[in-house]
Coordinates of C-alpha atoms in Angstrom, one line a residue:
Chain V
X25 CA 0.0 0.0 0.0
X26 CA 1.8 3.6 -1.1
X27 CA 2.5 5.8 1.8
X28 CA 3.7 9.1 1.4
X29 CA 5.2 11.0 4.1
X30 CA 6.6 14.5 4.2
X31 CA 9.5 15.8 6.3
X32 CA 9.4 18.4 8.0
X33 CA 5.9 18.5 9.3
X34 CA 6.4 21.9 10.3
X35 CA 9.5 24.5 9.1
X36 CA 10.0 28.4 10.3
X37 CA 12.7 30.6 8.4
X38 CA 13.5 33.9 8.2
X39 CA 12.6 36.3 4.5
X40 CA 14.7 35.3 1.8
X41 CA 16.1 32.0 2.9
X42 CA 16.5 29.1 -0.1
X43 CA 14.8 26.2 1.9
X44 CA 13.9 22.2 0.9
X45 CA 10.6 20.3 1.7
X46 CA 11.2 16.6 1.2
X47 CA 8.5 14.2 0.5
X48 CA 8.8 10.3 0.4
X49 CA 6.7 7.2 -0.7
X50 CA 7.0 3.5 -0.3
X51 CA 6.1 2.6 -3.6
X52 CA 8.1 3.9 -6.7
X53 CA 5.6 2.7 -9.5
X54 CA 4.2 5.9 -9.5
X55 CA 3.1 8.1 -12.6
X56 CA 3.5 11.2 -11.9
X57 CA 3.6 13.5 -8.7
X58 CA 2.1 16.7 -8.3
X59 CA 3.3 19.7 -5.6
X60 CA 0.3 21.8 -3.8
X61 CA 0.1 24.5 -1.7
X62 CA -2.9 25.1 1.0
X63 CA -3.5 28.3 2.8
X64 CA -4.9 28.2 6.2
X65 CA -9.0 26.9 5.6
X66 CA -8.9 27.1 1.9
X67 CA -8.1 24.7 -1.2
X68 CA -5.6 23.2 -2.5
X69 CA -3.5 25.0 -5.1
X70 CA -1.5 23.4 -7.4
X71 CA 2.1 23.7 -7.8
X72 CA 4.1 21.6 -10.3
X73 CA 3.4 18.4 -11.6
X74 CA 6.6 16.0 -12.5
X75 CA 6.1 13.1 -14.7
X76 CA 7.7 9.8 -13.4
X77 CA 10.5 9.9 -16.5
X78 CA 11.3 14.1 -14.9
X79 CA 14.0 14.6 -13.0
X80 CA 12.7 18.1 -12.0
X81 CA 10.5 20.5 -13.2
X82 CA 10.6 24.4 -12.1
X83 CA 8.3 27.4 -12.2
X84 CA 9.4 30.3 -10.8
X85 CA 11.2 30.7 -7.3
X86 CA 10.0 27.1 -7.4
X87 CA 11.7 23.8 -8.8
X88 CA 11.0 20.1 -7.6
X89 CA 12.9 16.9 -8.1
X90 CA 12.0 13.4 -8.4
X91 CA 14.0 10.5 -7.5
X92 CA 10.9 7.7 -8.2
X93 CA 13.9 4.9 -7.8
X94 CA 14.1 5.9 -4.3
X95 CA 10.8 6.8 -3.3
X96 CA 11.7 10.6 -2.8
X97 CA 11.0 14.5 -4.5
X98 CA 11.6 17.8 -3.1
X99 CA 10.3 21.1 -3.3
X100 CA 13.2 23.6 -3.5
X101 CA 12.0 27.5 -2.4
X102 CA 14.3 29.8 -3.3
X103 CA 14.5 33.2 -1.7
X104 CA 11.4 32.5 0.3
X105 CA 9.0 35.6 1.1
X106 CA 6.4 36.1 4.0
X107 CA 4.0 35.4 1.3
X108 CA 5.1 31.7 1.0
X109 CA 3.8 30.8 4.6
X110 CA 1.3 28.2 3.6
X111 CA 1.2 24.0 4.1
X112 CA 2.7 22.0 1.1
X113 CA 0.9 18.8 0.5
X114 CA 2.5 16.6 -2.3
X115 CA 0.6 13.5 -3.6
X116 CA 1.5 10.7 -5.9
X117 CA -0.5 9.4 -8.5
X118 CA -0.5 5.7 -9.2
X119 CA -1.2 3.6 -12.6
X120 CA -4.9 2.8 -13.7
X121 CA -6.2 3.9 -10.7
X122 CA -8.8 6.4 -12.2
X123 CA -6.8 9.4 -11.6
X124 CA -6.2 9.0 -7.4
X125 CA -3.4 10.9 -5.9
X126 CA -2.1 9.8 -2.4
X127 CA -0.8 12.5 -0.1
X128 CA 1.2 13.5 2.7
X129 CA 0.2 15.2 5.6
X130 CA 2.1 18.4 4.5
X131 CA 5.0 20.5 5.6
X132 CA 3.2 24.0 7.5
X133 CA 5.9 26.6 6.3
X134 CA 6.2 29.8 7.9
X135 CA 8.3 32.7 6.8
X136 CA 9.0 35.3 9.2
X137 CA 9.7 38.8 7.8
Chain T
X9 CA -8.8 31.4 -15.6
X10 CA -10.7 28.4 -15.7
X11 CA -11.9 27.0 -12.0
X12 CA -13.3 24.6 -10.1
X13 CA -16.4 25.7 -8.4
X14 CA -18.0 24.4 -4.8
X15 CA -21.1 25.3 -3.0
X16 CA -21.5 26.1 -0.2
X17 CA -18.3 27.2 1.5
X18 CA -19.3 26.0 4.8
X19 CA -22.5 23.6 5.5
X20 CA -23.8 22.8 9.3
X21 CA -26.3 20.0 9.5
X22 CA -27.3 17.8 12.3
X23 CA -26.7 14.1 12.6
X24 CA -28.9 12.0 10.2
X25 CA -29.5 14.6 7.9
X26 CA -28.6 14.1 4.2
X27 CA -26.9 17.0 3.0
X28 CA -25.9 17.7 -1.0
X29 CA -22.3 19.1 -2.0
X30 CA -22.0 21.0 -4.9
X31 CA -19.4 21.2 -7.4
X32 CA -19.2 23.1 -11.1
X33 CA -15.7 21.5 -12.4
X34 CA -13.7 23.2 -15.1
X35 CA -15.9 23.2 -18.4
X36 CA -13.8 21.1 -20.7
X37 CA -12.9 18.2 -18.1
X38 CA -13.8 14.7 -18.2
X39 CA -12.5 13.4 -15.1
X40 CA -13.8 14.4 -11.9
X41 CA -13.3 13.8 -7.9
X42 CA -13.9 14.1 -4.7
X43 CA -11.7 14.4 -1.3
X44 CA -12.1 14.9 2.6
X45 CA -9.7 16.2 5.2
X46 CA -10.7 16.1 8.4
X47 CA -9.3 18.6 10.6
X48 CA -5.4 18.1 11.1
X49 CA -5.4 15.5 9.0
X50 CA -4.3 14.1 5.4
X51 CA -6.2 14.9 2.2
X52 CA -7.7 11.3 1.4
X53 CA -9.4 10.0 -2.2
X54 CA -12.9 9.0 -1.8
X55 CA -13.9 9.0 -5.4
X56 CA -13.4 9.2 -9.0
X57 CA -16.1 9.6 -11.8
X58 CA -15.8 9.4 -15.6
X59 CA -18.4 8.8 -18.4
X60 CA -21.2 8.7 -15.9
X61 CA -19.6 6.0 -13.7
X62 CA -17.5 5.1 -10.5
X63 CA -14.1 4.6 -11.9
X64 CA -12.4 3.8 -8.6
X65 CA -13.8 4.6 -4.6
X66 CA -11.9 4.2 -1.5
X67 CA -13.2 2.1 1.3
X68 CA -14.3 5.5 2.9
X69 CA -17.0 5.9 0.2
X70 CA -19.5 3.8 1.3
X71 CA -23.5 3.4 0.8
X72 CA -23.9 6.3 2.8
X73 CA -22.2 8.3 -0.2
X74 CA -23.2 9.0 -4.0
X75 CA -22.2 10.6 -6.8
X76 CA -24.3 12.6 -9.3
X77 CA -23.8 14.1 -12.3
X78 CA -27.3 15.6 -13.0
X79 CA -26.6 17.8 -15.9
X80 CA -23.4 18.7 -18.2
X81 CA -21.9 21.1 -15.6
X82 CA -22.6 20.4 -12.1
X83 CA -21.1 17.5 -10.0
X84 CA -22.2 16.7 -6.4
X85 CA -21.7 14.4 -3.5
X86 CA -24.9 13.5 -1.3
X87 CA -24.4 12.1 2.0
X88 CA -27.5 9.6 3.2
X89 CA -27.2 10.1 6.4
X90 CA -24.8 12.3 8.4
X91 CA -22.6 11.1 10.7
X92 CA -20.6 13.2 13.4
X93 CA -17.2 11.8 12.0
X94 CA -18.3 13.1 8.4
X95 CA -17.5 16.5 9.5
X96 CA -14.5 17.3 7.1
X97 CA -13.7 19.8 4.2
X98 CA -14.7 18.1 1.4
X99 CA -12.7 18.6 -1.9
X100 CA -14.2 18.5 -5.5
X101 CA -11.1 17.9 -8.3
X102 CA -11.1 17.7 -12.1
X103 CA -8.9 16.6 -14.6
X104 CA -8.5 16.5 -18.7
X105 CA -7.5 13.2 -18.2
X106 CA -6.6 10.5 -15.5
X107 CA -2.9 11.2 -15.4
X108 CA -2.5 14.7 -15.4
X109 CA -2.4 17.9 -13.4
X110 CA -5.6 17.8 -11.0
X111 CA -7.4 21.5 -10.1
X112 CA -8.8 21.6 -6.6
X113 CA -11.7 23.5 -5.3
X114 CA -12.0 26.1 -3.0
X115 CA -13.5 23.3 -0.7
X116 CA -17.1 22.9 1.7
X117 CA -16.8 22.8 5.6
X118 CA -18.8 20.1 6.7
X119 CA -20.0 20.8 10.5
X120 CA -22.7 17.8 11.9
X121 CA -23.7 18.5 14.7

């Protein structure tokens, strides 16, 4: 059964630090895995998607990597702003499974100004 | 830009009670979902819906839940009867197809009481 887990749970950094959520998951048959962001009582955002034959995939101050041979990504911030602070989910999607993503319980990121 | 719709924002019912979630997914989209959290913790799958059908369900969607889509823009999630433990937000998702980037809802509060 895929479990993913992300690492930190929660992470505080000052303005304009570079910083690195990590997310895992037990099973690497995976199809592709896609990067949220979810502000306090609202939706879920998404971030990047990286196909299972990326290595990363970037937009913006944001790029993510994917390792599917050992079960890990991560979400690379650079120069983070106040406006950042936010929880990053990530979730997997598996094969023939109608579209389901997995996720983690999130990394809550605060940026202090 | 194109989004994915839910009403009502926040829905309080009482135990027993069926209550009808509403979702208007991005026009062109075949593939549509729904998710729970529960308060503090992960996102989790409950359904997916193609052509009209179930395509997959997690053991959370029981016969308590269904699936509706009742005309060529809305797409809704009735719960029989209400439980306390159904109190979540409830997450409606679309898709172009299965395996590609998911757009998420603003989400419904579900408070029974």
């Amino acid at each position: 059964k895929q479990e993913v887990t992300q690492i930190p749970a929660a992470l505080s950094v000052p303005e304009g630090e570079n910083l690195v959520l990590n997310c895992s998951f037990t099973d690497s048959a995976i199809y592709n895995l896609q990067w949220f962001r979810q502000d306090p009582g609202k939706g879920l955002t998404s971030l990047l998607l990286i196909q299972s034959s990326q290595r990363e995939q970037t937009s913006g101050r944001l790029n993510a990597s994917l390792d599917k041979s050992s079960g890990r990504s991560t979400l690379y911030i650079a120069a983070s702003q106040p406006g950042d602070s936010a929880t990053y989910l990530c979730a997997v999607r598996l094969y023939n499974q109608g579209g389901k993503l997995i996720f983690g319980q999130g990394t809550e990121l605060s940026v202090k100004p | 830009e194109p989004e994915v719709t839910q009403t009502p924002s926040h829905q309080v019912t009482q135990m027993g009670q069926e209550v009808i979630l509403r979702c208007v997914p991005i026009s062109n989209h075949l593939y549509f979902y729904w998710y729970r959290q529960i308060l503090g913790q992960k996102v989790e799958f409950l359904v997916s819906f193609y052509n009209n059908e179930i395509s997959e369900k997690s053991e959370i969607f029981d016969d308590q839940f269904s699936v509706e889509r009742p005309d060529g823009s809305n797409f809704t999630l009735k719960i029989r009867s209400t439980k306390l433990e159904d109190s979540a937000m409830y997450f409606c998702a679309s898709s172009l197809e299965t395996e590609v980037e998911a757009f998420f809802g603003q989400g419904t509060r579900l408070t029974v009481v």
